[in-house]
Coordinates of C-alpha atoms in Angstrom, one line a residue:
Chain A
M4 CA 0.1 -0.3 0.1
T5 CA 3.0 2.3 0.3
T6 CA 4.2 4.2 -2.7
K7 CA 7.1 2.7 -4.7
N8 CA 9.3 5.4 -3.8
L9 CA 9.7 4.0 0.0
A10 CA 11.9 1.2 1.3
K11 CA 10.9 -2.2 1.4
D12 CA 9.8 -4.3 3.7
I13 CA 9.5 -1.3 6.5
Y14 CA 6.7 -3.0 8.2
E15 CA 8.4 -6.2 9.0
K16 CA 12.0 -5.4 9.6
P17 CA 13.3 -1.9 8.7
D18 CA 16.8 -1.0 9.2
Q19 CA 17.1 1.2 12.1
I20 CA 19.4 3.9 12.2
P21 CA 19.6 7.1 14.2
T22 CA 18.8 10.6 12.2
R23 CA 22.0 12.1 13.3
H24 CA 24.1 9.9 11.2
G25 CA 22.6 11.4 8.4
Y26 CA 23.5 14.9 9.7
G27 CA 27.1 13.9 10.4
D28 CA 27.4 11.9 7.1
A29 CA 25.9 15.1 4.9
L30 CA 28.3 17.3 6.8
V31 CA 31.3 15.0 5.5
H32 CA 29.7 15.0 1.8
L33 CA 29.4 18.8 1.8
G34 CA 33.0 19.1 3.0
K35 CA 33.8 17.6 0.1
T36 CA 31.8 19.1 -2.5
N37 CA 31.3 23.1 -1.0
K38 CA 34.5 24.7 0.4
D39 CA 32.4 27.4 1.8
V40 CA 30.7 24.6 4.3
V41 CA 32.1 24.9 7.8
V42 CA 30.9 23.4 11.1
L43 CA 30.9 24.5 14.7
G44 CA 30.9 22.3 17.7
A45 CA 30.3 22.9 21.4
D46 CA 31.8 20.1 23.1
L47 CA 29.0 17.8 21.6
T48 CA 30.7 16.9 18.4
S49 CA 31.0 13.1 18.3
S50 CA 27.3 13.0 19.8
L51 CA 26.2 15.1 17.0
R52 CA 28.3 13.1 14.5
A53 CA 30.0 16.0 13.7
H54 CA 33.5 14.7 14.5
L55 CA 33.7 13.0 11.1
F56 CA 33.7 16.2 9.5
A57 CA 36.2 17.6 12.0
K58 CA 38.6 14.5 11.2
E59 CA 38.4 15.1 7.3
F60 CA 38.3 19.2 7.3
P61 CA 40.0 20.3 10.7
E62 CA 40.7 23.7 9.1
R63 CA 37.2 24.4 8.7
F64 CA 36.1 22.8 12.0
V65 CA 35.6 25.2 14.7
E66 CA 35.3 24.1 18.3
V67 CA 33.9 26.8 20.5
G68 CA 33.8 24.6 23.7
I69 CA 30.8 24.5 25.9
A70 CA 29.6 28.4 24.9
E71 CA 26.2 28.0 22.8
Q72 CA 25.7 31.6 22.7
D73 CA 28.9 32.4 21.4
M74 CA 28.7 29.5 18.9
M75 CA 25.5 30.7 17.2
N76 CA 27.0 34.4 16.6
I77 CA 30.2 32.9 15.5
A78 CA 28.6 31.0 13.3
A79 CA 26.5 34.7 12.2
G80 CA 29.9 36.0 11.7
L81 CA 31.3 33.3 9.7
S82 CA 28.1 33.7 7.5
L83 CA 29.0 37.6 7.1
V84 CA 32.2 36.8 5.2
G85 CA 30.5 34.0 3.0
K86 CA 31.0 31.0 4.8
I87 CA 27.9 28.4 5.3
P88 CA 28.3 27.4 9.1
F89 CA 26.6 24.8 10.9
V90 CA 26.2 25.4 14.4
S91 CA 25.6 21.5 15.7
T92 CA 24.7 20.8 19.2
Y93 CA 21.4 19.6 20.9
G94 CA 17.9 21.4 20.5
V95 CA 17.5 22.5 24.1
F96 CA 21.1 24.4 23.6
C97 CA 21.1 25.9 20.1
I98 CA 17.1 26.7 19.9
G99 CA 16.5 27.1 23.8
R100 CA 19.9 28.6 25.2
A101 CA 20.8 30.7 22.0
W102 CA 17.4 31.4 21.1
D103 CA 18.3 35.3 21.3
Q104 CA 21.4 34.9 19.2
L105 CA 19.1 33.2 16.8
R106 CA 16.4 35.5 16.8
T107 CA 18.1 38.9 16.9
T108 CA 21.5 38.3 14.8
V109 CA 20.5 35.5 12.5
A110 CA 16.8 35.4 11.6
Y111 CA 16.2 39.0 11.6
A112 CA 19.2 39.6 9.4
N113 CA 18.1 36.6 7.7
L114 CA 21.6 35.3 7.6
N115 CA 22.8 31.9 5.8
V116 CA 23.2 30.4 9.4
K117 CA 22.3 26.4 9.1
I118 CA 21.5 24.9 12.5
G119 CA 21.9 21.0 13.0
S120 CA 19.6 20.7 16.2
G121 CA 20.1 17.1 17.7
H122 CA 18.4 15.3 20.6
G123 CA 14.9 16.2 19.3
G124 CA 11.9 14.8 21.2
I125 CA 11.4 12.3 24.0
S126 CA 13.0 9.4 22.4
V127 CA 16.3 10.9 24.0
G128 CA 15.5 8.9 26.7
P129 CA 17.4 8.3 30.1
D130 CA 19.2 11.7 30.0
G131 CA 15.7 13.0 30.6
A132 CA 13.8 16.1 30.2
T133 CA 16.9 18.8 30.4
H134 CA 18.1 17.2 27.1
Q135 CA 14.8 16.1 25.5
A136 CA 13.7 19.2 23.1
L137 CA 10.0 19.3 23.1
E138 CA 9.7 22.7 22.5
D139 CA 12.0 23.5 19.8
V140 CA 9.8 23.6 17.0
A141 CA 7.7 26.0 18.7
L142 CA 10.4 28.1 19.4
S143 CA 12.2 28.6 15.9
R144 CA 8.8 28.0 13.7
V145 CA 7.9 31.7 15.4
L146 CA 11.2 33.5 14.0
P147 CA 10.7 35.2 10.7
N148 CA 12.9 33.9 7.8
L149 CA 13.8 30.7 9.6
T150 CA 13.0 27.3 7.5
V151 CA 12.2 24.5 10.2
I152 CA 12.3 20.8 8.9
V153 CA 12.0 17.6 10.9
P154 CA 12.9 14.8 8.7
T155 CA 11.5 11.4 9.1
D156 CA 14.9 9.1 8.9
Y157 CA 18.1 8.8 8.0
H158 CA 18.2 9.4 4.6
E159 CA 15.7 12.3 4.8
T160 CA 18.0 13.7 7.3
Y161 CA 20.8 13.3 4.8
K162 CA 18.9 15.1 2.1
A163 CA 17.4 17.9 4.6
T164 CA 21.3 18.5 5.3
I165 CA 22.4 19.0 1.9
S166 CA 19.2 21.0 0.7
S167 CA 19.6 23.5 3.6
T168 CA 22.7 24.8 1.5
K169 CA 20.7 25.7 -1.2
I170 CA 18.7 27.9 1.0
Q171 CA 20.0 31.6 1.3
G172 CA 19.2 32.3 4.8
P173 CA 19.0 30.2 8.2
V174 CA 17.6 26.7 8.4
V175 CA 17.0 24.1 11.3
V176 CA 17.4 21.0 10.6
R177 CA 15.9 18.9 13.8
F178 CA 16.9 15.1 14.5
G179 CA 16.9 12.8 17.0
R180 CA 19.1 10.4 19.1
E181 CA 18.1 6.9 19.2
K182 CA 18.1 4.3 16.1
V183 CA 14.6 4.7 14.2
P184 CA 13.3 2.7 11.4
V185 CA 14.7 3.7 8.2
I186 CA 11.3 4.0 5.4
T187 CA 12.6 6.2 2.7
T188 CA 15.6 5.1 0.5
K189 CA 18.3 7.4 -1.1
N190 CA 15.9 8.0 -4.3
T191 CA 12.9 8.8 -2.5
P192 CA 11.9 12.6 -3.6
F193 CA 12.5 14.9 -1.0
K194 CA 12.1 18.6 -1.3
V195 CA 12.3 21.6 1.1
G196 CA 8.5 22.9 1.5
K197 CA 7.2 20.1 -0.2
A198 CA 5.0 17.9 1.7
D199 CA 5.0 14.0 0.7
I200 CA 2.0 12.0 0.5
Y201 CA 3.4 8.3 1.6
K202 CA -0.2 6.8 1.2
K203 CA -3.2 8.2 -0.4
G204 CA -6.5 7.7 1.1
T205 CA -10.1 8.9 1.2
D206 CA -10.9 9.0 5.2
V207 CA -9.0 10.9 7.1
T208 CA -5.8 12.7 6.7
V209 CA -2.8 12.0 9.1
I210 CA 0.2 14.6 8.9
A211 CA 3.2 13.7 10.6
C212 CA 6.6 14.6 11.3
G213 CA 9.9 12.8 12.3
V214 CA 9.8 9.4 13.8
M215 CA 5.5 9.6 13.8
V216 CA 5.7 9.3 10.0
Y217 CA 6.5 5.5 10.4
E218 CA 3.8 5.4 13.4
A219 CA 1.3 7.1 11.2
L220 CA 2.1 4.2 8.1
I221 CA 1.4 1.3 11.0
A222 CA -1.7 2.8 12.1
A223 CA -2.6 3.2 8.1
K224 CA -2.0 -0.6 8.0
M225 CA -3.8 -1.6 10.9
L226 CA -6.9 0.7 9.9
A227 CA -7.2 -0.8 6.5
K228 CA -8.5 -3.9 8.0
K229 CA -11.1 -2.4 9.8
G230 CA -12.1 -0.4 6.4
I231 CA -10.8 3.0 7.3
D232 CA -8.3 4.4 4.4
L233 CA -6.2 6.7 5.9
E234 CA -4.1 9.5 3.8
V235 CA -0.6 9.6 5.6
I236 CA 1.4 12.9 4.9
N237 CA 5.0 13.0 5.7
C238 CA 5.3 17.0 6.4
H239 CA 9.1 17.4 7.1
T240 CA 9.0 21.0 6.5
I241 CA 7.3 22.9 9.7
K242 CA 8.0 26.4 7.9
P243 CA 7.3 27.3 5.4
L244 CA 4.2 25.0 5.5
D245 CA 2.9 22.8 2.2
M246 CA -0.4 24.4 2.2
D247 CA -1.4 23.3 -1.0
T248 CA -0.7 19.6 -0.3
I249 CA -2.4 19.9 3.0
I250 CA -5.4 21.7 2.0
A251 CA -6.3 19.4 -1.1
S252 CA -6.0 16.4 1.2
A253 CA -8.4 18.1 4.2
K254 CA -10.8 18.8 1.3
K255 CA -10.8 15.5 0.3
T256 CA -10.9 13.4 3.7
K257 CA -12.7 16.4 5.9
C258 CA -10.6 15.7 8.7
V259 CA -7.3 15.7 10.1
V260 CA -4.8 14.0 12.8
T261 CA -1.4 15.6 13.2
A262 CA 1.5 13.9 15.3
E263 CA 5.1 14.6 16.2
E264 CA 7.4 14.1 18.9
H265 CA 6.9 17.7 20.3
Q266 CA 5.0 19.7 22.6
Q267 CA 1.1 19.9 21.3
I268 CA 1.4 23.6 21.7
G269 CA 3.4 25.4 19.2
G270 CA 4.9 22.9 17.0
L271 CA 3.6 20.5 13.5
G272 CA -0.1 20.3 14.4
S273 CA -0.3 24.6 15.8
A274 CA 1.0 25.2 12.3
V275 CA -1.7 23.2 10.4
A276 CA -4.2 24.0 12.9
E277 CA -3.3 27.7 12.4
F278 CA -3.5 27.1 8.7
L279 CA -6.6 25.4 8.1
S280 CA -8.7 27.1 11.0
K281 CA -8.4 30.0 8.5
N282 CA -8.8 28.1 5.0
Y283 CA -10.7 25.1 5.4
P284 CA -11.8 24.4 8.8
V285 CA -12.2 20.5 9.8
P286 CA -12.2 18.3 12.8
M287 CA -8.8 17.9 14.1
R288 CA -6.6 16.1 16.5
I289 CA -3.1 17.1 17.8
I290 CA -0.8 14.3 18.7
G291 CA 2.3 15.3 21.0
V292 CA 3.5 15.8 24.5
N293 CA 0.6 16.9 26.5
D294 CA 2.0 20.1 28.0
R295 CA 4.6 18.4 30.4
F296 CA 8.2 17.8 30.9
G297 CA 9.8 14.9 29.7
E298 CA 11.5 12.1 32.1
S299 CA 14.3 9.4 32.2
G300 CA 13.5 6.2 31.1
P301 CA 14.0 3.8 28.0
P302 CA 12.9 5.4 24.9
E303 CA 10.3 2.9 23.7
D304 CA 8.8 3.0 26.9
L305 CA 8.8 6.9 27.2
M306 CA 7.1 7.2 23.6
K307 CA 4.1 4.8 25.2
E308 CA 3.8 6.9 28.4
F309 CA 3.8 10.1 26.3
G310 CA 1.4 8.7 23.8
L311 CA 3.4 8.9 20.7
T312 CA 2.6 5.8 19.4
H313 CA 0.4 4.6 16.1
E314 CA -2.0 3.1 18.9
T315 CA -2.7 6.8 19.9
I316 CA -3.0 7.9 16.1
I317 CA -5.9 4.9 15.8
K318 CA -7.7 6.4 18.7
S319 CA -7.6 10.1 17.4
V320 CA -8.7 9.0 13.6
Q321 CA -11.6 7.1 15.4
D322 CA -12.7 10.5 16.9
V323 CA -12.4 12.5 14.1
V324 CA -14.2 10.4 12.0
K325 CA -17.1 10.3 14.3
M326 CA -16.6 14.4 14.6
K327 CA -17.1 14.2 11.0
K328 CA -20.5 12.6 10.7
Chain B
M131 CA 40.8 58.4 1.8
K132 CA 41.4 61.8 2.7
Q133 CA 43.6 62.8 5.8
H134 CA 42.3 64.7 8.3
S135 CA 44.2 66.6 10.5
E136 CA 43.4 66.6 14.3
K137 CA 41.8 70.1 14.5
E138 CA 39.7 68.6 11.5
L139 CA 39.0 65.5 13.4
K140 CA 37.9 67.4 16.7
N141 CA 35.0 69.5 14.2
I142 CA 34.1 66.2 12.6
A143 CA 33.4 65.0 16.1
N144 CA 31.5 68.3 17.2
T145 CA 29.5 67.9 14.0
L146 CA 28.6 64.2 14.6
R147 CA 27.5 65.3 18.2
K148 CA 25.2 68.3 16.8
H149 CA 23.7 65.9 14.3
L150 CA 23.0 63.4 17.3
I151 CA 21.1 66.0 19.7
K152 CA 18.9 67.2 16.4
M153 CA 18.3 63.4 15.6
L154 CA 16.9 62.5 19.0
E155 CA 15.0 65.8 19.4
K156 CA 13.2 65.1 16.0
A157 CA 12.9 61.4 16.8
G158 CA 11.5 62.0 20.4
S159 CA 13.3 59.0 21.8
G160 CA 17.1 57.6 21.6
H161 CA 20.2 57.2 23.3
P162 CA 22.2 60.3 23.9
G163 CA 24.4 59.4 26.7
G164 CA 26.4 56.2 25.3
S165 CA 26.3 57.9 21.8
M166 CA 27.9 60.9 23.2
S167 CA 30.5 59.0 24.7
S168 CA 31.5 56.9 21.9
V169 CA 31.7 60.1 19.2
E170 CA 35.5 60.3 19.4
I171 CA 35.9 56.2 18.9
I172 CA 33.5 56.5 15.8
T173 CA 35.2 59.4 14.5
A174 CA 38.4 57.6 14.6
L175 CA 37.3 54.6 13.1
Y176 CA 35.3 56.2 10.0
F177 CA 37.3 59.2 9.6
A178 CA 41.0 57.7 9.9
V179 CA 41.8 54.2 10.6
M180 CA 39.4 52.0 8.8
K181 CA 39.7 51.0 5.3
H182 CA 36.0 51.6 4.0
D183 CA 34.7 52.9 0.8
P184 CA 31.2 54.7 1.1
E185 CA 30.4 54.4 -2.3
N186 CA 30.9 50.9 -2.4
P187 CA 29.5 49.6 1.2
C188 CA 30.2 45.7 0.0
W189 CA 33.9 46.5 -1.2
E190 CA 35.6 43.1 -0.3
K191 CA 38.8 44.9 1.2
R192 CA 37.0 47.0 3.7
D193 CA 37.6 46.8 7.6
R194 CA 34.5 45.8 9.3
F195 CA 32.9 47.6 12.3
I196 CA 30.4 45.6 14.3
L197 CA 28.3 47.8 16.7
S198 CA 27.6 45.4 19.8
K199 CA 26.1 48.3 21.7
G200 CA 23.5 48.5 19.3
H201 CA 21.7 51.7 21.0
V202 CA 24.2 54.2 20.1
C203 CA 23.3 53.6 16.5
P204 CA 22.5 57.4 15.8
I205 CA 26.1 58.3 16.3
L206 CA 27.4 55.5 13.7
Y207 CA 24.5 56.9 11.4
A208 CA 25.8 60.4 11.4
A209 CA 29.3 58.8 11.0
M210 CA 28.3 57.3 8.1
A211 CA 26.4 60.1 6.7
E212 CA 29.1 62.5 6.8
S213 CA 31.2 60.0 5.3
G214 CA 28.8 60.0 2.2
Y215 CA 27.1 56.6 2.9
F216 CA 23.9 58.5 2.6
P217 CA 22.3 62.1 2.5
V218 CA 23.1 64.0 5.8
S219 CA 19.2 65.2 5.4
E220 CA 18.1 61.5 6.3
L221 CA 19.3 61.6 9.4
M222 CA 16.1 63.3 10.3
T223 CA 14.0 60.1 9.7
L224 CA 15.6 58.3 12.3
R225 CA 13.1 56.0 14.4
K226 CA 10.2 57.2 11.9
L227 CA 8.0 54.5 10.2
G228 CA 9.6 53.4 6.9
S229 CA 13.0 54.8 7.9
R230 CA 16.2 53.0 7.0
L231 CA 17.4 54.4 10.5
Q232 CA 15.8 51.8 12.8
G233 CA 15.8 52.4 16.4
H234 CA 18.5 49.5 16.8
P235 CA 20.7 48.9 13.6
H236 CA 19.5 46.6 10.9
M237 CA 21.8 45.5 8.5
C238 CA 19.0 44.7 5.9
K239 CA 17.5 48.2 5.6
L240 CA 21.0 50.0 5.4
P241 CA 23.8 49.5 3.3
G242 CA 27.0 49.9 5.4
L243 CA 25.7 48.3 8.5
E244 CA 27.4 44.9 9.2
T245 CA 25.2 43.5 11.4
S246 CA 21.9 44.0 13.3
S247 CA 22.3 44.7 17.0
G248 CA 20.3 46.0 20.0
S249 CA 20.4 42.9 22.2
L250 CA 23.9 43.4 24.3
G251 CA 26.3 41.1 24.5
Q252 CA 26.4 39.4 21.0
G253 CA 28.6 41.8 19.2
L254 CA 32.0 40.5 20.4
S255 CA 30.8 37.0 19.3
I256 CA 30.1 38.0 15.7
A257 CA 33.3 40.1 15.4
V258 CA 35.2 36.7 16.4
G259 CA 33.3 34.9 13.6
V260 CA 34.1 37.6 11.1
A261 CA 37.6 37.6 12.0
K262 CA 38.0 33.8 12.4
G263 CA 36.3 33.5 8.8
F264 CA 39.3 36.0 7.3
K265 CA 41.8 34.1 8.7
M266 CA 40.5 31.0 7.3
D267 CA 40.8 32.7 3.9
E268 CA 44.4 34.6 5.0
K269 CA 42.4 37.7 4.0
K270 CA 43.9 40.8 5.7
N271 CA 40.7 42.7 6.7
H272 CA 40.7 44.1 10.3
V273 CA 37.7 43.8 12.5
Y274 CA 36.5 46.3 15.1
C275 CA 33.8 45.8 17.8
L276 CA 32.4 48.5 19.8
M277 CA 31.2 47.6 23.6
G278 CA 29.7 49.2 26.2
D279 CA 31.0 48.9 29.7
G280 CA 27.7 48.1 31.1
E281 CA 27.4 45.8 28.4
L282 CA 30.2 43.6 29.8
N283 CA 27.8 42.4 32.6
E284 CA 26.7 40.1 29.9
G285 CA 28.6 36.7 30.2
Q286 CA 28.8 35.9 26.5
I287 CA 31.2 38.3 26.3
W288 CA 33.7 36.6 28.1
E289 CA 32.9 33.6 26.1
A290 CA 33.7 35.5 22.7
A291 CA 36.9 37.1 25.0
M292 CA 38.0 33.1 25.6
S293 CA 37.3 32.4 22.0
A294 CA 39.2 35.3 20.3
S295 CA 42.2 34.4 22.4
Q296 CA 42.0 30.8 21.7
F297 CA 41.7 31.6 18.0
Q298 CA 44.7 34.0 18.4
L299 CA 42.7 36.6 16.3
D300 CA 45.2 39.5 16.0
N301 CA 42.9 40.8 13.6
L302 CA 40.5 41.7 15.9
T303 CA 40.4 45.1 18.2
G304 CA 37.5 45.4 20.9
I305 CA 37.0 48.7 22.0
V306 CA 35.3 49.2 25.0
D307 CA 33.4 52.8 25.9
V308 CA 34.1 53.0 29.7
N309 CA 31.6 55.7 30.6
G310 CA 31.3 54.3 33.7
L311 CA 27.4 54.3 33.4
Q312 CA 24.5 52.5 33.0
I313 CA 20.6 52.6 33.1
D314 CA 20.6 51.5 36.8
G315 CA 23.6 53.4 38.0
W316 CA 27.3 53.4 38.5
T317 CA 28.7 50.3 36.8
K318 CA 30.8 49.9 39.7
D319 CA 27.4 50.0 42.1
V320 CA 25.7 47.6 39.7
K321 CA 28.1 44.7 38.7
C322 CA 31.6 45.9 39.5
L323 CA 34.0 45.5 36.5
S324 CA 37.1 46.6 38.3
P325 CA 40.1 45.2 37.5
L326 CA 39.0 45.5 34.1
K327 CA 42.3 45.8 32.7
D328 CA 43.4 42.5 34.5
K329 CA 40.3 40.8 33.5
W330 CA 40.6 41.3 29.6
E331 CA 44.7 40.5 30.4
S332 CA 43.6 37.4 32.3
F333 CA 41.5 36.5 29.0
G334 CA 44.5 36.7 26.9
W335 CA 44.2 39.9 25.7
Y336 CA 46.3 42.8 24.7
V337 CA 45.0 46.0 26.4
I338 CA 45.8 49.6 25.7
E339 CA 43.9 52.4 27.8
V340 CA 43.5 55.7 26.3
D341 CA 41.5 58.9 27.2
G342 CA 38.4 58.1 25.2
H343 CA 38.0 61.7 24.1
N344 CA 41.2 62.2 22.9
V345 CA 41.0 61.3 18.8
K346 CA 44.8 61.3 18.4
Q347 CA 45.2 58.7 21.3
I348 CA 42.7 56.4 20.2
I349 CA 44.1 56.7 16.5
D350 CA 47.7 55.5 17.9
A351 CA 46.3 52.8 19.9
L352 CA 44.3 51.4 17.1
N353 CA 47.3 51.8 14.5
H354 CA 49.2 50.1 17.6
A355 CA 46.9 47.1 18.0
K356 CA 47.6 46.2 14.1
H357 CA 51.1 45.4 15.1
I358 CA 50.4 43.1 18.2
H359 CA 50.4 39.5 16.9
F360 CA 48.8 36.0 18.0
K361 CA 46.3 37.8 20.4
P362 CA 43.4 40.0 20.1
T363 CA 43.8 43.9 21.4
V364 CA 41.3 45.7 23.5
L365 CA 41.1 49.2 23.9
L366 CA 39.5 50.2 27.2
C367 CA 38.5 54.1 26.2
H368 CA 37.8 56.0 29.4
T369 CA 35.1 58.5 29.0
I370 CA 32.4 60.5 30.1
K371 CA 28.6 59.5 29.3
G372 CA 26.7 62.3 27.6
K373 CA 30.1 64.2 27.0
G374 CA 30.2 67.5 25.3
V375 CA 26.3 68.8 27.0
S376 CA 26.9 69.9 30.4
F377 CA 23.8 68.7 31.6
M378 CA 24.1 65.4 30.2
E379 CA 27.6 64.6 31.6
D380 CA 27.7 61.8 34.1
Q381 CA 23.8 61.3 34.1
A382 CA 22.5 57.8 33.9
G383 CA 19.0 59.8 33.4
W384 CA 20.2 60.6 30.0
H385 CA 20.9 57.1 28.8
G386 CA 17.8 56.7 26.7
K387 CA 15.9 60.0 26.8
A388 CA 15.5 62.7 24.0
P389 CA 16.1 66.2 24.7
N390 CA 13.0 68.7 24.4
E391 CA 13.2 71.7 22.3
E392 CA 14.5 73.8 24.8
Q393 CA 16.9 71.5 25.8
T394 CA 18.0 71.0 22.3
K395 CA 18.8 74.8 21.9
K396 CA 21.0 74.8 25.1
A397 CA 22.6 71.7 24.2
L398 CA 23.3 73.1 20.2
K399 CA 24.8 76.5 21.6
E400 CA 27.1 74.8 23.8
L401 CA 28.4 72.6 21.0
E402 CA 28.8 75.7 18.6
R403 CA 31.2 77.3 21.3
A404 CA 33.4 73.8 21.4
E405 CA 34.3 74.3 17.7
V406 CA 37.9 74.7 17.1

C-alpha cells in the first residue's frame, strides 16, 4: 500500500539508524563538495556526528567549547564573510539557550546560518527532561525568515542537511538520538517545503513529521483492515508549510490528525491548525506531548508513556471520523 | 581616503554630536548618553583608521565595524552620513516608520551596516566569527567591535573573549566605551567590573588604555593594535557619558531620553562654542 518510492519491507523488519547519522554523513559530503561549508561544535561534536567532518576537514571545523550563545554568533560572523556555517548541538541548547542570538542576530538579518539541532523529542531517553527538546519547533517556527525541517529518517536527514545549503537564509534541521526505522531510500524524492504523501487515502488525513511518520504508516495499515482509509503525509518541512498539499487532502477527507514528537503546543499540529482554521476548518486532533516535561526512561517506554504511538493515532483517527459525521 | 588633521577630526566629532542632538529631538526618543561618549571612537574609526568606501559599502577589502552596543546607532548613522554613505538629511528620519535608520541598527535596511544589533553581549562573538573567517581565507581585513562597559555584564562577552584569544585573532580589536554608567546607575554599583584591565589580560588580550575623548590617542592605539601578533587587542576608552553637553554629562538619566526643544537649543549652543 505504500508508494513505490519508500523502502521495502518497512513493516516487517526495517533498518534502524539514528537520524543524527544522516546529519554527520551529509556534513562530510558537503565538506567534499562545498568549500564554503564550515562546522561549529560545542563540546558535543561526536554526539552530533560532526566529528567525522572535523577529522576530515580540521581547518574548516571550529570548536567553540561549551558556549552555545557564542557559537551561534560566531556562526553569524562566519556567514557574513561568505561561509556556510553549521551550528551543531542539542536542540535545548542551540534553539533554547541561544534563542536570542538566533532571533536577533541570525533570523532578523536573514543570515545564512544552518543549525543542526540534535536530541529532538522524548526518545532521547535516559538523559531525561533537561536534554529532551520538546519546545524547539515552537521556538524556531515563530521566527520570521527561518526554515524548519523535521526529517523522518536517516536518508531524509541527509537530504535535508544537503538541501539546507541551497537555501539563502537560516535553516534548522531537527533530528534525534536513537535508532529509528529507515522508511525512505536514497532515491525517495525530497524537497524542502514540499510535503510528501506516503499513502493515498480518502477517509482521514494524518499529517506527521519525524519518527511519527512511521507510526502513522503502521496505523494506516492496521486501520485498512477495519475499512478506514488513511492518507498519510510526511510534513517534514514545518516552515514554510506546504499549504497546497494539506488543503487538498483536507478537502478530500474532511478531517485531520497530526502527530509529532514535540509539545502539542506550537509545533506541526499548531501550524496545520493555524492554516486550516483560516482556510478550511475541519475536525482535528493534535498528537504530541501534552503540556508536560519529559523524564528518564528507555525510549520506547517513554514513547508509550507520552502517547506517541500508532495506538494513539488510531484512537484519534476514530475520534475525528466520528466528529466528521 | 582623505587624511584629516587633528583639528579637523575634533570638528567632525563636534558635528556628529550636533547631528545626534537634532536627530534625537526630532525622533522624540533614543540614547544620547552612550552615543556622546562614543563620538571620538567612531570618529577615529570612520575618519582615520578603517579602510572603507562609502561609495561601495560591500567592498571586499573593507575593514569591518561591528557595533555591539546597538543603542548608540544614531552616532554611527551620523558618521556614515558624514562619510557619504547616504545624505545627511536622511538622519532626521531616525526611528520613523519606513526609515532605514531603525531605533537599533538593522543591516538589511541600510547598506554599510555590518550587523543587526540591540540585544547586548552578542557583537564580540560575531566579530570573532568574522575575524576567524578572514583568518581561514588568509585575508588581511581588520575587525573592530565596539562594546559598552555596562554591556560587559553579559556573560557572552567573556565567552567571546576566550574564543578570540583561543583562535589568536590578532585581526580583531575590541573597543570598550568605559563611561562608568548604565541605566540603573554607576557600573561599579551595579556589577563591579574592576579591575577591568586585569580581566581582559587574564582572558589573553593585549590591553591599551586611552582617554576616550582624545581622538589622537585613540588613533595611535588602534594603529598600535595592528602590530600586536597572535592575540586580540582591546582598547579601554575612558569616557564621560553624555560628553559635550554639560547637563547630560555623567547622568544615567540621559541614557535613553531625548532632549526637548529647550534642551536641544541649549545643547547646540554649547556644541557651537566647542568648535575649534
